[in-house]
Amino acid sequence: EVQLVESGGGLVQPGRSLRLSCAASGFTFDDYAMHWVRQAPGKGLEWVSGISWNSGSIGYADSVKGRFTISRDNAKNSLYLQMNSLRAEDTALYYCAKESTGYSSSWDPFDYWGQGTLVTVSS
Amino acid sequence: EIVMTQSPATLSVSPGERATLSCRASQSVSSNLAWYQQKPGQAPRLLIYGASTRATGIPARFSGSGSGTEFTLTISSLQSEDFAVYYCQQYNNWPSFGGGTKVEIK
């Protein structure tokens, strides 16, 4: 059974940093691209960042570019999101999501999602 | 960045009726379009990918159509469990989501 379990969220002051983790199991982690998607309270889904299976391709939404860094450790079956210079508008539930096709040379839809970890940026 | 626009924002439908949701891309995404369903307190669930292919376990009452910049999700006969928020997503380039359509009980 595929499982994605996010952790690392919490209350943080504006300007500070936080590192999110996503522990994956039930599939061959290093075969698949992975993504972070966030959802502000009562709002829609916003793609945040994605990383290819071999970390050769990495992308960010304009809203987080230069502040957030995605990475993965295939030996630990884990995905990370380093979030620096946090702002109030970064407050959201952060989901980890798996792409549906392994070893893909293009992007694919997300077939599994975690339950999310809540990040609240407030003084 | 490809901007996805969904309409309407809210759709009021009676159980058993048909629901038609629209999604428009700011530039062509070919058929690289997915639809997701999200219920309160739950993560999104993949319904449709490749614009028209149902994901594993998705009932036949859900169908998708379109290509290029105009896409449609149709729910042929709404069941109680279908009242939720629906999002389209393009993955032709770095992914992006539409703002969502809430399907509510009329």
PDB file of C-alpha atoms in Angstrom:
ATOM      1  CA  GLU A   1       0.000   0.000   0.000  1.00  0.00           C
ATOM      2  CA  VAL A   2       1.359   3.396  -1.002  1.00  0.00           C
ATOM      3  CA  GLN A   3       1.785   5.741   1.957  1.00  0.00           C
ATOM      4  CA  LEU A   4       3.012   9.308   2.061  1.00  0.00           C
ATOM      5  CA  VAL A   5       3.394  10.818   5.509  1.00  0.00           C
ATOM      6  CA  GLU A   6       4.285  14.481   5.868  1.00  0.00           C
ATOM      7  CA  SER A   7       5.829  16.001   8.977  1.00  0.00           C
ATOM      8  CA  GLY A   8       7.611  19.128  10.133  1.00  0.00           C
ATOM      9  CA  GLY A   9       4.790  21.633  10.061  1.00  0.00           C
ATOM     10  CA  GLY A  10       3.984  23.983  12.893  1.00  0.00           C
ATOM     11  CA  LEU A  11       3.729  27.597  13.995  1.00  0.00           C
ATOM     12  CA  VAL A  12       6.618  29.779  12.894  1.00  0.00           C
ATOM     13  CA  GLN A  13       7.277  33.519  12.938  1.00  0.00           C
ATOM     14  CA  PRO A  14       7.531  35.513   9.714  1.00  0.00           C
ATOM     15  CA  GLY A  15      11.053  35.494   8.316  1.00  0.00           C
ATOM     16  CA  ARG A  16      11.977  32.208   9.974  1.00  0.00           C
ATOM     17  CA  SER A  17      12.602  28.801   8.410  1.00  0.00           C
ATOM     18  CA  LEU A  18      10.990  25.386   8.495  1.00  0.00           C
ATOM     19  CA  ARG A  19      11.830  22.044   6.901  1.00  0.00           C
ATOM     20  CA  LEU A  20       9.081  19.680   5.830  1.00  0.00           C
ATOM     21  CA  SER A  21       9.605  15.965   5.295  1.00  0.00           C
ATOM     22  CA  CYS A  22       7.600  13.327   3.468  1.00  0.00           C
ATOM     23  CA  ALA A  23       8.232   9.658   4.247  1.00  0.00           C
ATOM     24  CA  ALA A  24       7.238   7.364   1.400  1.00  0.00           C
ATOM     25  CA  SER A  25       6.517   3.646   1.462  1.00  0.00           C
ATOM     26  CA  GLY A  26       4.755   0.976  -0.567  1.00  0.00           C
ATOM     27  CA  PHE A  27       6.399   1.802  -3.896  1.00  0.00           C
ATOM     28  CA  THR A  28       9.868   2.170  -5.419  1.00  0.00           C
ATOM     29  CA  PHE A  29      10.464   5.757  -4.377  1.00  0.00           C
ATOM     30  CA  ASP A  30      13.443   6.482  -6.622  1.00  0.00           C
ATOM     31  CA  ASP A  31      11.412   5.624  -9.752  1.00  0.00           C
ATOM     32  CA  TYR A  32       8.981   8.532  -9.380  1.00  0.00           C
ATOM     33  CA  ALA A  33       8.922  12.287  -9.519  1.00  0.00           C
ATOM     34  CA  MET A  34       7.482  13.913  -6.396  1.00  0.00           C
ATOM     35  CA  HIS A  35       5.803  17.211  -5.647  1.00  0.00           C
ATOM     36  CA  TRP A  36       4.687  19.550  -2.909  1.00  0.00           C
ATOM     37  CA  VAL A  37       1.230  21.106  -3.200  1.00  0.00           C
ATOM     38  CA  ARG A  38      -0.266  23.503  -0.666  1.00  0.00           C
ATOM     39  CA  GLN A  39      -3.737  24.629   0.256  1.00  0.00           C
ATOM     40  CA  ALA A  40      -4.356  27.776   2.260  1.00  0.00           C
ATOM     41  CA  PRO A  41      -7.285  27.585   4.684  1.00  0.00           C
ATOM     42  CA  GLY A  42     -10.542  27.591   2.706  1.00  0.00           C
ATOM     43  CA  LYS A  43      -8.712  28.049  -0.598  1.00  0.00           C
ATOM     44  CA  GLY A  44      -7.764  25.973  -3.620  1.00  0.00           C
ATOM     45  CA  LEU A  45      -4.750  23.867  -4.481  1.00  0.00           C
ATOM     46  CA  GLU A  46      -1.451  25.509  -5.386  1.00  0.00           C
ATOM     47  CA  TRP A  47       1.471  23.591  -6.807  1.00  0.00           C
ATOM     48  CA  VAL A  48       4.620  24.562  -4.904  1.00  0.00           C
ATOM     49  CA  SER A  49       7.521  22.514  -6.204  1.00  0.00           C
ATOM     50  CA  GLY A  50       8.458  19.311  -7.989  1.00  0.00           C
ATOM     51  CA  ILE A  51      11.530  17.117  -8.388  1.00  0.00           C
ATOM     52  CA  SER A  52      12.181  14.413 -10.946  1.00  0.00           C
ATOM     53  CA  TRP A  53      13.017  10.839  -9.977  1.00  0.00           C
ATOM     54  CA  ASN A  54      16.765  11.470 -10.272  1.00  0.00           C
ATOM     55  CA  SER A  55      16.703  15.113  -9.035  1.00  0.00           C
ATOM     56  CA  GLY A  56      17.793  16.176 -12.516  1.00  0.00           C
ATOM     57  CA  SER A  57      14.781  18.431 -12.986  1.00  0.00           C
ATOM     58  CA  ILE A  58      13.480  20.735 -10.277  1.00  0.00           C
ATOM     59  CA  GLY A  59      10.847  23.437 -10.468  1.00  0.00           C
ATOM     60  CA  TYR A  60       9.177  26.004  -8.243  1.00  0.00           C
ATOM     61  CA  ALA A  61       6.106  28.178  -8.315  1.00  0.00           C
ATOM     62  CA  ASP A  62       6.947  31.853  -8.758  1.00  0.00           C
ATOM     63  CA  SER A  63       5.487  32.528  -5.307  1.00  0.00           C
ATOM     64  CA  VAL A  64       8.217  30.489  -3.575  1.00  0.00           C
ATOM     65  CA  LYS A  65      11.141  30.705  -5.986  1.00  0.00           C
ATOM     66  CA  GLY A  66      14.328  31.765  -4.221  1.00  0.00           C
ATOM     67  CA  ARG A  67      12.899  30.979  -0.769  1.00  0.00           C
ATOM     68  CA  PHE A  68      12.013  27.269  -0.900  1.00  0.00           C
ATOM     69  CA  THR A  69      14.255  24.343  -1.818  1.00  0.00           C
ATOM     70  CA  ILE A  70      13.028  20.863  -2.681  1.00  0.00           C
ATOM     71  CA  SER A  71      15.233  17.811  -2.316  1.00  0.00           C
ATOM     72  CA  ARG A  72      14.997  14.068  -1.987  1.00  0.00           C
ATOM     73  CA  ASP A  73      17.007  11.270  -0.422  1.00  0.00           C
ATOM     74  CA  ASN A  74      16.244   8.120  -2.381  1.00  0.00           C
ATOM     75  CA  ALA A  75      18.192   5.994   0.107  1.00  0.00           C
ATOM     76  CA  LYS A  76      15.813   7.138   2.843  1.00  0.00           C
ATOM     77  CA  ASN A  77      12.654   7.156   0.684  1.00  0.00           C
ATOM     78  CA  SER A  78      12.126  10.751   1.696  1.00  0.00           C
ATOM     79  CA  LEU A  79      11.165  14.066   0.136  1.00  0.00           C
ATOM     80  CA  TYR A  80      11.957  17.421   1.726  1.00  0.00           C
ATOM     81  CA  LEU A  81      10.989  21.052   1.440  1.00  0.00           C
ATOM     82  CA  GLN A  82      13.253  23.648   3.019  1.00  0.00           C
ATOM     83  CA  MET A  83      11.243  26.822   3.505  1.00  0.00           C
ATOM     84  CA  ASN A  84      13.129  30.045   4.274  1.00  0.00           C
ATOM     85  CA  SER A  85      12.000  33.643   4.730  1.00  0.00           C
ATOM     86  CA  LEU A  86       8.481  32.487   5.511  1.00  0.00           C
ATOM     87  CA  ARG A  87       5.585  34.885   5.032  1.00  0.00           C
ATOM     88  CA  ALA A  88       2.038  34.967   6.326  1.00  0.00           C
ATOM     89  CA  GLU A  89       0.821  34.000   2.859  1.00  0.00           C
ATOM     90  CA  ASP A  90       2.750  30.724   3.121  1.00  0.00           C
ATOM     91  CA  THR A  91       0.265  29.566   5.775  1.00  0.00           C
ATOM     92  CA  ALA A  92      -1.289  26.396   4.364  1.00  0.00           C
ATOM     93  CA  LEU A  93      -1.650  22.654   4.550  1.00  0.00           C
ATOM     94  CA  TYR A  94       1.302  21.215   2.642  1.00  0.00           C
ATOM     95  CA  TYR A  95       0.746  17.972   0.758  1.00  0.00           C
ATOM     96  CA  CYS A  96       3.333  15.608  -0.622  1.00  0.00           C
ATOM     97  CA  ALA A  97       2.209  13.958  -3.877  1.00  0.00           C
ATOM     98  CA  LYS A  98       3.537  11.165  -6.081  1.00  0.00           C
ATOM     99  CA  GLU A  99       3.412  11.163  -9.849  1.00  0.00           C
ATOM    100  CA  SER A 100       1.635   8.289 -11.542  1.00  0.00           C
ATOM    101  CA  THR A 101       4.346   7.209 -14.005  1.00  0.00           C
ATOM    102  CA  GLY A 102       7.844   6.070 -13.129  1.00  0.00           C
ATOM    103  CA  TYR A 103      11.019   7.110 -14.941  1.00  0.00           C
ATOM    104  CA  SER A 104       8.970   9.636 -16.828  1.00  0.00           C
ATOM    105  CA  SER A 105      10.681  12.147 -19.119  1.00  0.00           C
ATOM    106  CA  SER A 106       7.700  14.471 -18.810  1.00  0.00           C
ATOM    107  CA  TRP A 107       5.357  15.478 -16.029  1.00  0.00           C
ATOM    108  CA  ASP A 108       2.435  13.289 -15.015  1.00  0.00           C
ATOM    109  CA  PRO A 109      -0.672  13.513 -12.816  1.00  0.00           C
ATOM    110  CA  PHE A 110      -0.540  12.807  -9.090  1.00  0.00           C
ATOM    111  CA  ASP A 111      -1.981   9.443  -8.130  1.00  0.00           C
ATOM    112  CA  TYR A 112      -1.210   9.440  -4.402  1.00  0.00           C
ATOM    113  CA  TRP A 113      -1.265  12.224  -1.846  1.00  0.00           C
ATOM    114  CA  GLY A 114      -0.379  12.389   1.818  1.00  0.00           C
ATOM    115  CA  GLN A 115      -2.715  13.859   4.417  1.00  0.00           C
ATOM    116  CA  GLY A 116      -0.686  17.045   4.703  1.00  0.00           C
ATOM    117  CA  THR A 117       1.182  18.961   7.373  1.00  0.00           C
ATOM    118  CA  LEU A 118      -0.018  22.375   8.495  1.00  0.00           C
ATOM    119  CA  VAL A 119       2.295  25.361   8.386  1.00  0.00           C
ATOM    120  CA  THR A 120       1.173  28.521  10.144  1.00  0.00           C
ATOM    121  CA  VAL A 121       3.239  31.665   9.745  1.00  0.00           C
ATOM    122  CA  SER A 122       2.327  34.223  12.358  1.00  0.00           C
ATOM    123  CA  SER A 123       3.925  36.434  14.973  1.00  0.00           C
TER     124      SER A 123
ATOM    125  CA  GLU B   1       3.268  29.775 -16.188  1.00  0.00           C
ATOM    126  CA  ILE B   2       0.068  28.240 -17.534  1.00  0.00           C
ATOM    127  CA  VAL B   3      -3.043  29.670 -15.869  1.00  0.00           C
ATOM    128  CA  MET B   4      -6.011  27.341 -15.435  1.00  0.00           C
ATOM    129  CA  THR B   5      -9.482  28.860 -15.087  1.00  0.00           C
ATOM    130  CA  GLN B   6     -12.455  26.832 -13.895  1.00  0.00           C
ATOM    131  CA  SER B   7     -16.129  27.680 -14.207  1.00  0.00           C
ATOM    132  CA  PRO B   8     -18.489  27.990 -12.577  1.00  0.00           C
ATOM    133  CA  ALA B   9     -17.063  28.537  -9.103  1.00  0.00           C
ATOM    134  CA  THR B  10     -20.138  26.857  -7.605  1.00  0.00           C
ATOM    135  CA  LEU B  11     -22.597  24.504  -9.256  1.00  0.00           C
ATOM    136  CA  SER B  12     -25.902  23.632  -7.569  1.00  0.00           C
ATOM    137  CA  VAL B  13     -27.254  20.314  -8.766  1.00  0.00           C
ATOM    138  CA  SER B  14     -29.952  17.914  -7.574  1.00  0.00           C
ATOM    139  CA  PRO B  15     -29.047  14.263  -6.961  1.00  0.00           C
ATOM    140  CA  GLY B  16     -29.506  12.237 -10.131  1.00  0.00           C
ATOM    141  CA  GLU B  17     -28.941  15.229 -12.384  1.00  0.00           C
ATOM    142  CA  ARG B  18     -26.037  15.827 -14.740  1.00  0.00           C
ATOM    143  CA  ALA B  19     -23.187  18.169 -13.829  1.00  0.00           C
ATOM    144  CA  THR B  20     -20.889  19.800 -16.351  1.00  0.00           C
ATOM    145  CA  LEU B  21     -17.693  21.514 -15.164  1.00  0.00           C
ATOM    146  CA  SER B  22     -15.384  23.572 -17.380  1.00  0.00           C
ATOM    147  CA  CYS B  23     -11.671  24.227 -17.343  1.00  0.00           C
ATOM    148  CA  ARG B  24      -9.720  26.525 -19.641  1.00  0.00           C
ATOM    149  CA  ALA B  25      -5.948  26.789 -20.071  1.00  0.00           C
ATOM    150  CA  SER B  26      -4.174  30.040 -20.941  1.00  0.00           C
ATOM    151  CA  GLN B  27      -2.228  28.157 -23.623  1.00  0.00           C
ATOM    152  CA  SER B  28      -2.443  24.721 -25.145  1.00  0.00           C
ATOM    153  CA  VAL B  29      -1.713  21.824 -22.793  1.00  0.00           C
ATOM    154  CA  SER B  30      -2.505  19.179 -25.409  1.00  0.00           C
ATOM    155  CA  SER B  31      -4.257  16.351 -23.510  1.00  0.00           C
ATOM    156  CA  ASN B  32      -2.086  16.719 -20.419  1.00  0.00           C
ATOM    157  CA  LEU B  33      -5.037  17.533 -18.192  1.00  0.00           C
ATOM    158  CA  ALA B  34      -6.228  15.847 -15.015  1.00  0.00           C
ATOM    159  CA  TRP B  35      -9.266  16.237 -12.776  1.00  0.00           C
ATOM    160  CA  TYR B  36      -9.263  15.736  -9.009  1.00  0.00           C
ATOM    161  CA  GLN B  37     -12.051  15.471  -6.444  1.00  0.00           C
ATOM    162  CA  GLN B  38     -11.588  16.802  -2.928  1.00  0.00           C
ATOM    163  CA  LYS B  39     -13.950  16.312  -0.006  1.00  0.00           C
ATOM    164  CA  PRO B  40     -13.716  18.266   3.256  1.00  0.00           C
ATOM    165  CA  GLY B  41     -10.818  17.139   5.422  1.00  0.00           C
ATOM    166  CA  GLN B  42      -9.446  14.824   2.739  1.00  0.00           C
ATOM    167  CA  ALA B  43      -6.593  14.924   0.275  1.00  0.00           C
ATOM    168  CA  PRO B  44      -7.473  15.274  -3.418  1.00  0.00           C
ATOM    169  CA  ARG B  45      -8.234  12.110  -5.386  1.00  0.00           C
ATOM    170  CA  LEU B  46      -7.290  11.616  -9.027  1.00  0.00           C
ATOM    171  CA  LEU B  47     -10.378  11.090 -11.198  1.00  0.00           C
ATOM    172  CA  ILE B  48      -9.336  11.655 -14.810  1.00  0.00           C
ATOM    173  CA  TYR B  49      -5.981  11.961 -16.582  1.00  0.00           C
ATOM    174  CA  GLY B  50      -5.013  12.421 -20.208  1.00  0.00           C
ATOM    175  CA  ALA B  51      -8.169  14.600 -20.407  1.00  0.00           C
ATOM    176  CA  SER B  52     -10.454  11.588 -20.755  1.00  0.00           C
ATOM    177  CA  THR B  53      -9.043   8.456 -19.081  1.00  0.00           C
ATOM    178  CA  ARG B  54     -10.603   7.445 -15.801  1.00  0.00           C
ATOM    179  CA  ALA B  55      -8.190   6.600 -13.004  1.00  0.00           C
ATOM    180  CA  THR B  56      -8.330   3.215 -11.306  1.00  0.00           C
ATOM    181  CA  GLY B  57     -11.601   2.605  -9.473  1.00  0.00           C
ATOM    182  CA  ILE B  58     -13.377   5.719 -10.746  1.00  0.00           C
ATOM    183  CA  PRO B  59     -17.028   5.078 -11.685  1.00  0.00           C
ATOM    184  CA  ALA B  60     -18.139   5.360 -15.295  1.00  0.00           C
ATOM    185  CA  ARG B  61     -20.467   8.259 -14.462  1.00  0.00           C
ATOM    186  CA  PHE B  62     -17.355  10.466 -14.480  1.00  0.00           C
ATOM    187  CA  SER B  63     -16.142  11.418 -17.939  1.00  0.00           C
ATOM    188  CA  GLY B  64     -13.699  13.960 -19.299  1.00  0.00           C
ATOM    189  CA  SER B  65     -13.301  15.543 -22.692  1.00  0.00           C
ATOM    190  CA  GLY B  66     -11.399  18.242 -24.518  1.00  0.00           C
ATOM    191  CA  SER B  67      -7.903  19.046 -25.712  1.00  0.00           C
ATOM    192  CA  GLY B  68      -5.751  22.090 -26.247  1.00  0.00           C
ATOM    193  CA  THR B  69      -7.243  24.800 -24.058  1.00  0.00           C
ATOM    194  CA  GLU B  70     -10.846  23.749 -23.380  1.00  0.00           C
ATOM    195  CA  PHE B  71     -11.806  20.836 -21.148  1.00  0.00           C
ATOM    196  CA  THR B  72     -14.956  19.455 -19.555  1.00  0.00           C
ATOM    197  CA  LEU B  73     -15.683  17.095 -16.673  1.00  0.00           C
ATOM    198  CA  THR B  74     -19.141  15.554 -16.764  1.00  0.00           C
ATOM    199  CA  ILE B  75     -20.820  13.657 -13.960  1.00  0.00           C
ATOM    200  CA  SER B  76     -23.730  11.925 -15.636  1.00  0.00           C
ATOM    201  CA  SER B  77     -25.980  11.301 -12.626  1.00  0.00           C
ATOM    202  CA  LEU B  78     -24.861  12.867  -9.381  1.00  0.00           C
ATOM    203  CA  GLN B  79     -24.726  10.613  -6.352  1.00  0.00           C
ATOM    204  CA  SER B  80     -24.610  11.886  -2.774  1.00  0.00           C
ATOM    205  CA  GLU B  81     -20.908  11.068  -2.520  1.00  0.00           C
ATOM    206  CA  ASP B  82     -20.111  13.252  -5.541  1.00  0.00           C
ATOM    207  CA  PHE B  83     -20.814  16.553  -3.817  1.00  0.00           C
ATOM    208  CA  ALA B  84     -17.322  17.932  -3.422  1.00  0.00           C
ATOM    209  CA  VAL B  85     -14.820  20.377  -4.923  1.00  0.00           C
ATOM    210  CA  TYR B  86     -13.294  19.517  -8.285  1.00  0.00           C
ATOM    211  CA  TYR B  87      -9.958  20.801  -9.588  1.00  0.00           C
ATOM    212  CA  CYS B  88      -8.389  20.603 -13.001  1.00  0.00           C
ATOM    213  CA  GLN B  89      -4.611  20.412 -13.339  1.00  0.00           C
ATOM    214  CA  GLN B  90      -2.380  20.748 -16.348  1.00  0.00           C
ATOM    215  CA  TYR B  91       0.887  18.812 -16.438  1.00  0.00           C
ATOM    216  CA  ASN B  92       2.057  19.768 -19.921  1.00  0.00           C
ATOM    217  CA  ASN B  93       4.611  21.976 -18.246  1.00  0.00           C
ATOM    218  CA  TRP B  94       5.334  22.553 -14.575  1.00  0.00           C
ATOM    219  CA  PRO B  95       1.949  21.686 -13.036  1.00  0.00           C
ATOM    220  CA  SER B  96      -0.734  24.202 -12.196  1.00  0.00           C
ATOM    221  CA  PHE B  97      -4.255  23.902 -10.832  1.00  0.00           C
ATOM    222  CA  GLY B  98      -7.505  25.666 -11.537  1.00  0.00           C
ATOM    223  CA  GLY B  99      -9.307  27.480  -8.760  1.00  0.00           C
ATOM    224  CA  GLY B 100     -11.862  24.704  -8.295  1.00  0.00           C
ATOM    225  CA  THR B 101     -15.595  24.167  -8.777  1.00  0.00           C
ATOM    226  CA  LYS B 102     -17.708  23.338  -5.763  1.00  0.00           C
ATOM    227  CA  VAL B 103     -20.579  20.996  -6.609  1.00  0.00           C
ATOM    228  CA  GLU B 104     -23.280  21.464  -3.998  1.00  0.00           C
ATOM    229  CA  ILE B 105     -26.688  20.002  -3.385  1.00  0.00           C
ATOM    230  CA  LYS B 106     -29.529  22.031  -4.888  1.00  0.00           C
TER     231      LYS B 106
END
